[in-house]
Amino acid sequence: DAKTTQPPSMDCAEGRAANLPCNHSTISGNEYVYWYRQIHSQGPQYIIHGLKNNETNEMASLIITEDRKSSTLILPHATLRDTAVYYCIVRVTNTGNQFYFGTGTSLTVIP
Amino acid sequence: DAMVIQNPRYQVTQFGKPVTLSCSQTLNHNVMYWYQQKSSQAPKLLFHYYDKDFNNEADTPDNFQSRRPNTSFCFLDIRSPGLGDAAMYLCATRGGTHNEQFFGPGTRLTVL
């Protein structure tokens, strides 16, 4: 599975959009991009995933570049409860079952 | 609600004393995982099961073993815990609409 690179930390003002980047320049054509977050002392929680089209759900939006080498997770109106570590993972869904976590981005939402 | 349950939430053991961590799921998912997460680090995959098919990661120490007696339950056995094995241990399943993972709350292991 391709490796991911994320900034180690970011701040965001409460109520503003949080844009979390992820670089996955070695991604293969059949690898999906998954995003999870982990609030302190809890298990990681699924947020969203995509292959090549942009995706949106009730939690976030996922923007994937046309060449698929990077993506951005967008939390449209960040709240204090969005303070967490956000992990970007790429994986093949039709072979193997492994999910390997990268180093993640620690997002702090500031009042 | 369907969920992944880990017991106990906190476990204390002594150096070298075997310990077993438990995980159960009500999601009826085929795949179950064990991760180790040390302080300020990302979760590290130890092994996973697809049904009864066990898949060990190449760098998982022999000190770590696992059992899955049925779909619902999975156990992590640490045969001789060392101080370096103190960590949060996370259990997860995979399935659902998006083929995503569902995590339990974790068991924090302390080794004295």
PDB file of C-alpha atoms in Angstrom:
ATOM      1  CA  ASP A   1       0.000   0.000   0.000  1.00  0.00           C
ATOM      2  CA  ALA A   2       1.130   3.536  -0.762  1.00  0.00           C
ATOM      3  CA  LYS A   3       2.573   5.679   1.997  1.00  0.00           C
ATOM      4  CA  THR A   4       1.045   8.971   3.071  1.00  0.00           C
ATOM      5  CA  THR A   5       2.565  12.237   4.257  1.00  0.00           C
ATOM      6  CA  GLN A   6       0.678  14.658   6.484  1.00  0.00           C
ATOM      7  CA  PRO A   7       1.713  17.791   8.405  1.00  0.00           C
ATOM      8  CA  PRO A   8       2.220  16.878  12.069  1.00  0.00           C
ATOM      9  CA  SER A   9      -0.038  19.608  13.433  1.00  0.00           C
ATOM     10  CA  MET A  10      -2.483  22.344  12.451  1.00  0.00           C
ATOM     11  CA  ASP A  11      -4.635  24.930  14.168  1.00  0.00           C
ATOM     12  CA  CYS A  12      -8.046  26.125  13.075  1.00  0.00           C
ATOM     13  CA  ALA A  13     -10.354  28.793  14.479  1.00  0.00           C
ATOM     14  CA  GLU A  14     -13.717  27.579  15.702  1.00  0.00           C
ATOM     15  CA  GLY A  15     -16.397  28.020  13.059  1.00  0.00           C
ATOM     16  CA  ARG A  16     -13.910  28.211  10.206  1.00  0.00           C
ATOM     17  CA  ALA A  17     -13.200  25.493   7.669  1.00  0.00           C
ATOM     18  CA  ALA A  18     -10.369  23.119   8.519  1.00  0.00           C
ATOM     19  CA  ASN A  19      -8.436  21.904   5.475  1.00  0.00           C
ATOM     20  CA  LEU A  20      -6.197  18.932   6.178  1.00  0.00           C
ATOM     21  CA  PRO A  21      -3.825  17.924   3.373  1.00  0.00           C
ATOM     22  CA  CYS A  22      -2.429  14.502   2.600  1.00  0.00           C
ATOM     23  CA  ASN A  23       0.207  13.559   0.073  1.00  0.00           C
ATOM     24  CA  HIS A  24       0.060  10.085  -1.466  1.00  0.00           C
ATOM     25  CA  SER A  25       2.224  10.489  -4.537  1.00  0.00           C
ATOM     26  CA  THR A  26       2.809   6.724  -4.977  1.00  0.00           C
ATOM     27  CA  ILE A  27      -0.868   5.792  -4.956  1.00  0.00           C
ATOM     28  CA  SER A  28      -1.929   3.089  -7.397  1.00  0.00           C
ATOM     29  CA  GLY A  29      -4.996   3.167  -9.603  1.00  0.00           C
ATOM     30  CA  ASN A  30      -6.958   0.721  -7.441  1.00  0.00           C
ATOM     31  CA  GLU A  31      -6.114   2.265  -4.079  1.00  0.00           C
ATOM     32  CA  TYR A  32      -8.720   4.187  -2.141  1.00  0.00           C
ATOM     33  CA  VAL A  33      -8.073   7.112   0.193  1.00  0.00           C
ATOM     34  CA  TYR A  34      -9.590   6.732   3.677  1.00  0.00           C
ATOM     35  CA  TRP A  35      -9.686   9.301   6.456  1.00  0.00           C
ATOM     36  CA  TYR A  36     -10.062   8.503  10.146  1.00  0.00           C
ATOM     37  CA  ARG A  37      -9.821  10.613  13.248  1.00  0.00           C
ATOM     38  CA  GLN A  38      -8.878   9.751  16.803  1.00  0.00           C
ATOM     39  CA  ILE A  39     -10.047  11.823  19.716  1.00  0.00           C
ATOM     40  CA  HIS A  40      -7.792  11.522  22.741  1.00  0.00           C
ATOM     41  CA  SER A  41      -8.003   8.117  24.475  1.00  0.00           C
ATOM     42  CA  GLN A  42     -10.640   6.772  22.075  1.00  0.00           C
ATOM     43  CA  GLY A  43     -10.470   4.363  19.140  1.00  0.00           C
ATOM     44  CA  PRO A  44     -10.145   5.841  15.630  1.00  0.00           C
ATOM     45  CA  GLN A  45     -13.388   6.744  13.877  1.00  0.00           C
ATOM     46  CA  TYR A  46     -14.091   6.510  10.143  1.00  0.00           C
ATOM     47  CA  ILE A  47     -14.805   9.849   8.454  1.00  0.00           C
ATOM     48  CA  ILE A  48     -14.897   9.426   4.689  1.00  0.00           C
ATOM     49  CA  HIS A  49     -13.214   7.704   1.773  1.00  0.00           C
ATOM     50  CA  GLY A  50     -12.900   8.057  -2.016  1.00  0.00           C
ATOM     51  CA  LEU A  51     -11.237   6.696  -5.122  1.00  0.00           C
ATOM     52  CA  LYS A  52     -11.018   9.577  -7.601  1.00  0.00           C
ATOM     53  CA  ASN A  53     -14.189  11.634  -7.303  1.00  0.00           C
ATOM     54  CA  ASN A  54     -14.744  14.218  -4.619  1.00  0.00           C
ATOM     55  CA  GLU A  55     -16.945  12.954  -1.813  1.00  0.00           C
ATOM     56  CA  THR A  56     -19.127  14.605   0.810  1.00  0.00           C
ATOM     57  CA  ASN A  57     -20.997  13.263   3.792  1.00  0.00           C
ATOM     58  CA  GLU A  58     -22.477  14.661   6.979  1.00  0.00           C
ATOM     59  CA  MET A  59     -19.057  14.907   8.616  1.00  0.00           C
ATOM     60  CA  ALA A  60     -16.716  16.196   5.933  1.00  0.00           C
ATOM     61  CA  SER A  61     -15.743  16.621   2.298  1.00  0.00           C
ATOM     62  CA  LEU A  62     -12.893  14.886   0.540  1.00  0.00           C
ATOM     63  CA  ILE A  63     -11.187  16.551  -2.401  1.00  0.00           C
ATOM     64  CA  ILE A  64      -8.876  14.332  -4.456  1.00  0.00           C
ATOM     65  CA  THR A  65      -6.623  15.930  -7.092  1.00  0.00           C
ATOM     66  CA  GLU A  66      -7.017  14.820 -10.672  1.00  0.00           C
ATOM     67  CA  ASP A  67      -3.682  12.980 -10.633  1.00  0.00           C
ATOM     68  CA  ARG A  68      -4.717  11.377  -7.285  1.00  0.00           C
ATOM     69  CA  LYS A  69      -1.362  12.182  -5.731  1.00  0.00           C
ATOM     70  CA  SER A  70      -2.861  14.247  -2.957  1.00  0.00           C
ATOM     71  CA  SER A  71      -6.133  14.894  -1.188  1.00  0.00           C
ATOM     72  CA  THR A  72      -7.654  17.328   1.287  1.00  0.00           C
ATOM     73  CA  LEU A  73     -10.112  16.609   4.041  1.00  0.00           C
ATOM     74  CA  ILE A  74     -12.396  19.570   4.708  1.00  0.00           C
ATOM     75  CA  LEU A  75     -14.315  20.069   7.929  1.00  0.00           C
ATOM     76  CA  PRO A  76     -16.599  22.905   6.839  1.00  0.00           C
ATOM     77  CA  HIS A  77     -17.320  24.488  10.230  1.00  0.00           C
ATOM     78  CA  ALA A  78     -14.837  23.256  12.792  1.00  0.00           C
ATOM     79  CA  THR A  79     -15.990  22.924  16.401  1.00  0.00           C
ATOM     80  CA  LEU A  80     -13.987  22.316  19.563  1.00  0.00           C
ATOM     81  CA  ARG A  81     -15.077  18.678  19.421  1.00  0.00           C
ATOM     82  CA  ASP A  82     -13.217  18.289  16.133  1.00  0.00           C
ATOM     83  CA  THR A  83      -9.898  18.584  17.993  1.00  0.00           C
ATOM     84  CA  ALA A  84      -8.289  15.219  17.243  1.00  0.00           C
ATOM     85  CA  VAL A  85      -5.565  13.429  15.294  1.00  0.00           C
ATOM     86  CA  TYR A  86      -6.598  12.906  11.654  1.00  0.00           C
ATOM     87  CA  TYR A  87      -5.161   9.984   9.708  1.00  0.00           C
ATOM     88  CA  CYS A  88      -5.066   9.626   5.935  1.00  0.00           C
ATOM     89  CA  ILE A  89      -4.711   6.026   4.730  1.00  0.00           C
ATOM     90  CA  VAL A  90      -4.501   4.568   1.238  1.00  0.00           C
ATOM     91  CA  ARG A  91      -5.320   0.951   0.688  1.00  0.00           C
ATOM     92  CA  VAL A  92      -6.409  -1.598  -1.836  1.00  0.00           C
ATOM     93  CA  THR A  93      -9.881  -2.824  -1.079  1.00  0.00           C
ATOM     94  CA  ASN A  94     -10.039  -5.812  -3.372  1.00  0.00           C
ATOM     95  CA  THR A  95      -6.891  -7.542  -2.153  1.00  0.00           C
ATOM     96  CA  GLY A  96      -5.791  -7.884   1.429  1.00  0.00           C
ATOM     97  CA  ASN A  97      -7.403  -6.382   4.463  1.00  0.00           C
ATOM     98  CA  GLN A  98      -4.628  -4.326   6.013  1.00  0.00           C
ATOM     99  CA  PHE A  99      -5.071  -0.723   7.068  1.00  0.00           C
ATOM    100  CA  TYR A 100      -1.744   0.928   7.877  1.00  0.00           C
ATOM    101  CA  PHE A 101      -1.880   4.221   9.721  1.00  0.00           C
ATOM    102  CA  GLY A 102       0.566   7.020   8.906  1.00  0.00           C
ATOM    103  CA  THR A 103       1.727   9.619  11.387  1.00  0.00           C
ATOM    104  CA  GLY A 104      -1.424  11.770  11.133  1.00  0.00           C
ATOM    105  CA  THR A 105      -2.152  15.458  11.708  1.00  0.00           C
ATOM    106  CA  SER A 106      -3.009  16.739  15.163  1.00  0.00           C
ATOM    107  CA  LEU A 107      -5.733  19.341  14.631  1.00  0.00           C
ATOM    108  CA  THR A 108      -6.437  21.841  17.386  1.00  0.00           C
ATOM    109  CA  VAL A 109      -9.590  23.923  17.069  1.00  0.00           C
ATOM    110  CA  ILE A 110      -9.137  27.203  18.875  1.00  0.00           C
ATOM    111  CA  PRO A 111     -12.073  29.074  20.453  1.00  0.00           C
TER     112      PRO A 111
ATOM    113  CA  ASP B   1     -26.314  -0.576  19.096  1.00  0.00           C
ATOM    114  CA  ALA B   2     -23.939  -2.827  17.234  1.00  0.00           C
ATOM    115  CA  MET B   3     -20.434  -2.251  18.436  1.00  0.00           C
ATOM    116  CA  VAL B   4     -16.915  -3.408  19.240  1.00  0.00           C
ATOM    117  CA  ILE B   5     -16.325  -4.029  22.940  1.00  0.00           C
ATOM    118  CA  GLN B   6     -12.985  -4.332  24.675  1.00  0.00           C
ATOM    119  CA  ASN B   7     -12.508  -5.579  28.211  1.00  0.00           C
ATOM    120  CA  PRO B   8     -11.017  -4.511  30.444  1.00  0.00           C
ATOM    121  CA  ARG B   9     -10.443  -0.842  29.586  1.00  0.00           C
ATOM    122  CA  TYR B  10      -7.394  -0.785  31.846  1.00  0.00           C
ATOM    123  CA  GLN B  11      -5.138  -3.753  32.582  1.00  0.00           C
ATOM    124  CA  VAL B  12      -2.123  -3.895  34.858  1.00  0.00           C
ATOM    125  CA  THR B  13       0.285  -6.811  34.706  1.00  0.00           C
ATOM    126  CA  GLN B  14       3.718  -7.624  36.002  1.00  0.00           C
ATOM    127  CA  PHE B  15       6.861  -7.955  33.949  1.00  0.00           C
ATOM    128  CA  GLY B  16       6.880 -11.441  32.434  1.00  0.00           C
ATOM    129  CA  LYS B  17       3.376 -12.403  33.613  1.00  0.00           C
ATOM    130  CA  PRO B  18       1.129 -13.543  30.751  1.00  0.00           C
ATOM    131  CA  VAL B  19      -1.877 -11.382  30.031  1.00  0.00           C
ATOM    132  CA  THR B  20      -4.906 -11.725  27.756  1.00  0.00           C
ATOM    133  CA  LEU B  21      -6.915  -8.868  26.309  1.00  0.00           C
ATOM    134  CA  SER B  22     -10.431  -9.466  25.023  1.00  0.00           C
ATOM    135  CA  CYS B  23     -12.472  -8.098  22.164  1.00  0.00           C
ATOM    136  CA  SER B  24     -16.013  -8.880  21.103  1.00  0.00           C
ATOM    137  CA  GLN B  25     -18.204  -7.551  18.315  1.00  0.00           C
ATOM    138  CA  THR B  26     -21.901  -7.528  17.573  1.00  0.00           C
ATOM    139  CA  LEU B  27     -21.417  -6.421  13.964  1.00  0.00           C
ATOM    140  CA  ASN B  28     -20.953  -9.953  12.578  1.00  0.00           C
ATOM    141  CA  HIS B  29     -17.961  -8.776  10.532  1.00  0.00           C
ATOM    142  CA  ASN B  30     -15.582 -11.304   9.022  1.00  0.00           C
ATOM    143  CA  VAL B  31     -12.400  -9.316   9.619  1.00  0.00           C
ATOM    144  CA  MET B  32     -10.969  -8.469  13.030  1.00  0.00           C
ATOM    145  CA  TYR B  33      -7.754  -6.596  13.802  1.00  0.00           C
ATOM    146  CA  TRP B  34      -5.417  -5.932  16.704  1.00  0.00           C
ATOM    147  CA  TYR B  35      -3.366  -2.739  16.797  1.00  0.00           C
ATOM    148  CA  GLN B  36      -0.780  -1.518  19.304  1.00  0.00           C
ATOM    149  CA  GLN B  37      -0.636   2.215  19.936  1.00  0.00           C
ATOM    150  CA  LYS B  38       2.116   3.723  22.049  1.00  0.00           C
ATOM    151  CA  SER B  39       1.946   7.213  23.453  1.00  0.00           C
ATOM    152  CA  SER B  40       1.852   9.948  20.767  1.00  0.00           C
ATOM    153  CA  GLN B  41       2.250   7.384  17.985  1.00  0.00           C
ATOM    154  CA  ALA B  42      -0.083   6.079  15.296  1.00  0.00           C
ATOM    155  CA  PRO B  43      -1.736   2.668  15.706  1.00  0.00           C
ATOM    156  CA  LYS B  44       0.509  -0.159  14.526  1.00  0.00           C
ATOM    157  CA  LEU B  45      -1.106  -3.238  12.998  1.00  0.00           C
ATOM    158  CA  LEU B  46      -0.115  -6.455  14.793  1.00  0.00           C
ATOM    159  CA  PHE B  47      -2.288  -9.007  12.971  1.00  0.00           C
ATOM    160  CA  HIS B  48      -5.738  -9.608  11.600  1.00  0.00           C
ATOM    161  CA  TYR B  49      -8.191 -12.425  10.979  1.00  0.00           C
ATOM    162  CA  TYR B  50     -10.331 -12.981   7.925  1.00  0.00           C
ATOM    163  CA  ASP B  51     -12.814 -15.447   9.392  1.00  0.00           C
ATOM    164  CA  LYS B  52     -10.473 -18.021  10.953  1.00  0.00           C
ATOM    165  CA  ASP B  53      -7.613 -17.217   8.609  1.00  0.00           C
ATOM    166  CA  PHE B  54      -4.863 -15.608  10.715  1.00  0.00           C
ATOM    167  CA  ASN B  55      -2.544 -13.026   9.131  1.00  0.00           C
ATOM    168  CA  ASN B  56       0.488 -11.922  11.114  1.00  0.00           C
ATOM    169  CA  GLU B  57       2.444  -8.769  10.274  1.00  0.00           C
ATOM    170  CA  ALA B  58       6.087  -9.514   9.544  1.00  0.00           C
ATOM    171  CA  ASP B  59       7.397  -7.308  12.351  1.00  0.00           C
ATOM    172  CA  THR B  60       5.000  -8.469  15.077  1.00  0.00           C
ATOM    173  CA  PRO B  61       7.065 -10.051  17.886  1.00  0.00           C
ATOM    174  CA  ASP B  62       6.508 -13.738  18.691  1.00  0.00           C
ATOM    175  CA  ASN B  63       5.563 -12.631  22.188  1.00  0.00           C
ATOM    176  CA  PHE B  64       2.185 -11.585  20.749  1.00  0.00           C
ATOM    177  CA  GLN B  65      -0.343 -14.276  19.894  1.00  0.00           C
ATOM    178  CA  SER B  66      -4.017 -14.208  19.023  1.00  0.00           C
ATOM    179  CA  ARG B  67      -7.037 -16.478  19.112  1.00  0.00           C
ATOM    180  CA  ARG B  68     -10.406 -16.187  17.435  1.00  0.00           C
ATOM    181  CA  PRO B  69     -12.685 -18.959  18.695  1.00  0.00           C
ATOM    182  CA  ASN B  70     -15.727 -17.652  16.804  1.00  0.00           C
ATOM    183  CA  THR B  71     -16.919 -14.689  14.731  1.00  0.00           C
ATOM    184  CA  SER B  72     -17.743 -12.581  17.752  1.00  0.00           C
ATOM    185  CA  PHE B  73     -14.642 -12.919  19.905  1.00  0.00           C
ATOM    186  CA  CYS B  74     -10.943 -12.287  19.428  1.00  0.00           C
ATOM    187  CA  PHE B  75      -8.181 -12.406  22.050  1.00  0.00           C
ATOM    188  CA  LEU B  76      -4.703 -10.934  22.238  1.00  0.00           C
ATOM    189  CA  ASP B  77      -2.260 -12.949  24.342  1.00  0.00           C
ATOM    190  CA  ILE B  78       1.025 -11.425  25.444  1.00  0.00           C
ATOM    191  CA  ARG B  79       3.101 -14.340  26.676  1.00  0.00           C
ATOM    192  CA  SER B  80       5.819 -12.478  28.578  1.00  0.00           C
ATOM    193  CA  PRO B  81       5.096  -8.761  28.747  1.00  0.00           C
ATOM    194  CA  GLY B  82       8.040  -6.423  28.855  1.00  0.00           C
ATOM    195  CA  LEU B  83       8.099  -2.786  29.859  1.00  0.00           C
ATOM    196  CA  GLY B  84       8.124  -1.889  26.168  1.00  0.00           C
ATOM    197  CA  ASP B  85       4.753  -3.562  25.666  1.00  0.00           C
ATOM    198  CA  ALA B  86       2.955  -0.946  27.728  1.00  0.00           C
ATOM    199  CA  ALA B  87       0.539   0.651  25.281  1.00  0.00           C
ATOM    200  CA  MET B  88      -3.060   1.062  24.213  1.00  0.00           C
ATOM    201  CA  TYR B  89      -4.298  -2.035  22.383  1.00  0.00           C
ATOM    202  CA  LEU B  90      -7.051  -1.422  19.867  1.00  0.00           C
ATOM    203  CA  CYS B  91      -9.388  -4.014  18.397  1.00  0.00           C
ATOM    204  CA  ALA B  92     -11.261  -3.316  15.172  1.00  0.00           C
ATOM    205  CA  THR B  93     -13.562  -5.008  12.709  1.00  0.00           C
ATOM    206  CA  ARG B  94     -14.096  -4.266   9.046  1.00  0.00           C
ATOM    207  CA  GLY B  95     -17.316  -4.244   7.058  1.00  0.00           C
ATOM    208  CA  GLY B  96     -20.283  -2.014   6.606  1.00  0.00           C
ATOM    209  CA  THR B  97     -21.417   0.178   3.754  1.00  0.00           C
ATOM    210  CA  HIS B  98     -17.994   1.677   3.051  1.00  0.00           C
ATOM    211  CA  ASN B  99     -15.913  -1.369   3.950  1.00  0.00           C
ATOM    212  CA  GLU B 100     -14.465   0.732   6.743  1.00  0.00           C
ATOM    213  CA  GLN B 101     -13.026  -0.261  10.110  1.00  0.00           C
ATOM    214  CA  PHE B 102     -14.932  -0.011  13.379  1.00  0.00           C
ATOM    215  CA  PHE B 103     -12.753   0.389  16.453  1.00  0.00           C
ATOM    216  CA  GLY B 104     -13.301  -0.492  20.066  1.00  0.00           C
ATOM    217  CA  PRO B 105     -12.371   1.949  22.848  1.00  0.00           C
ATOM    218  CA  GLY B 106      -9.071   0.175  23.504  1.00  0.00           C
ATOM    219  CA  THR B 107      -7.414  -1.461  26.500  1.00  0.00           C
ATOM    220  CA  ARG B 108      -4.592   0.448  28.130  1.00  0.00           C
ATOM    221  CA  LEU B 109      -1.958  -1.992  29.353  1.00  0.00           C
ATOM    222  CA  THR B 110       0.477  -1.090  32.105  1.00  0.00           C
ATOM    223  CA  VAL B 111       3.471  -3.341  32.812  1.00  0.00           C
ATOM    224  CA  LEU B 112       5.059  -3.034  36.247  1.00  0.00           C
TER     225      LEU B 112
END
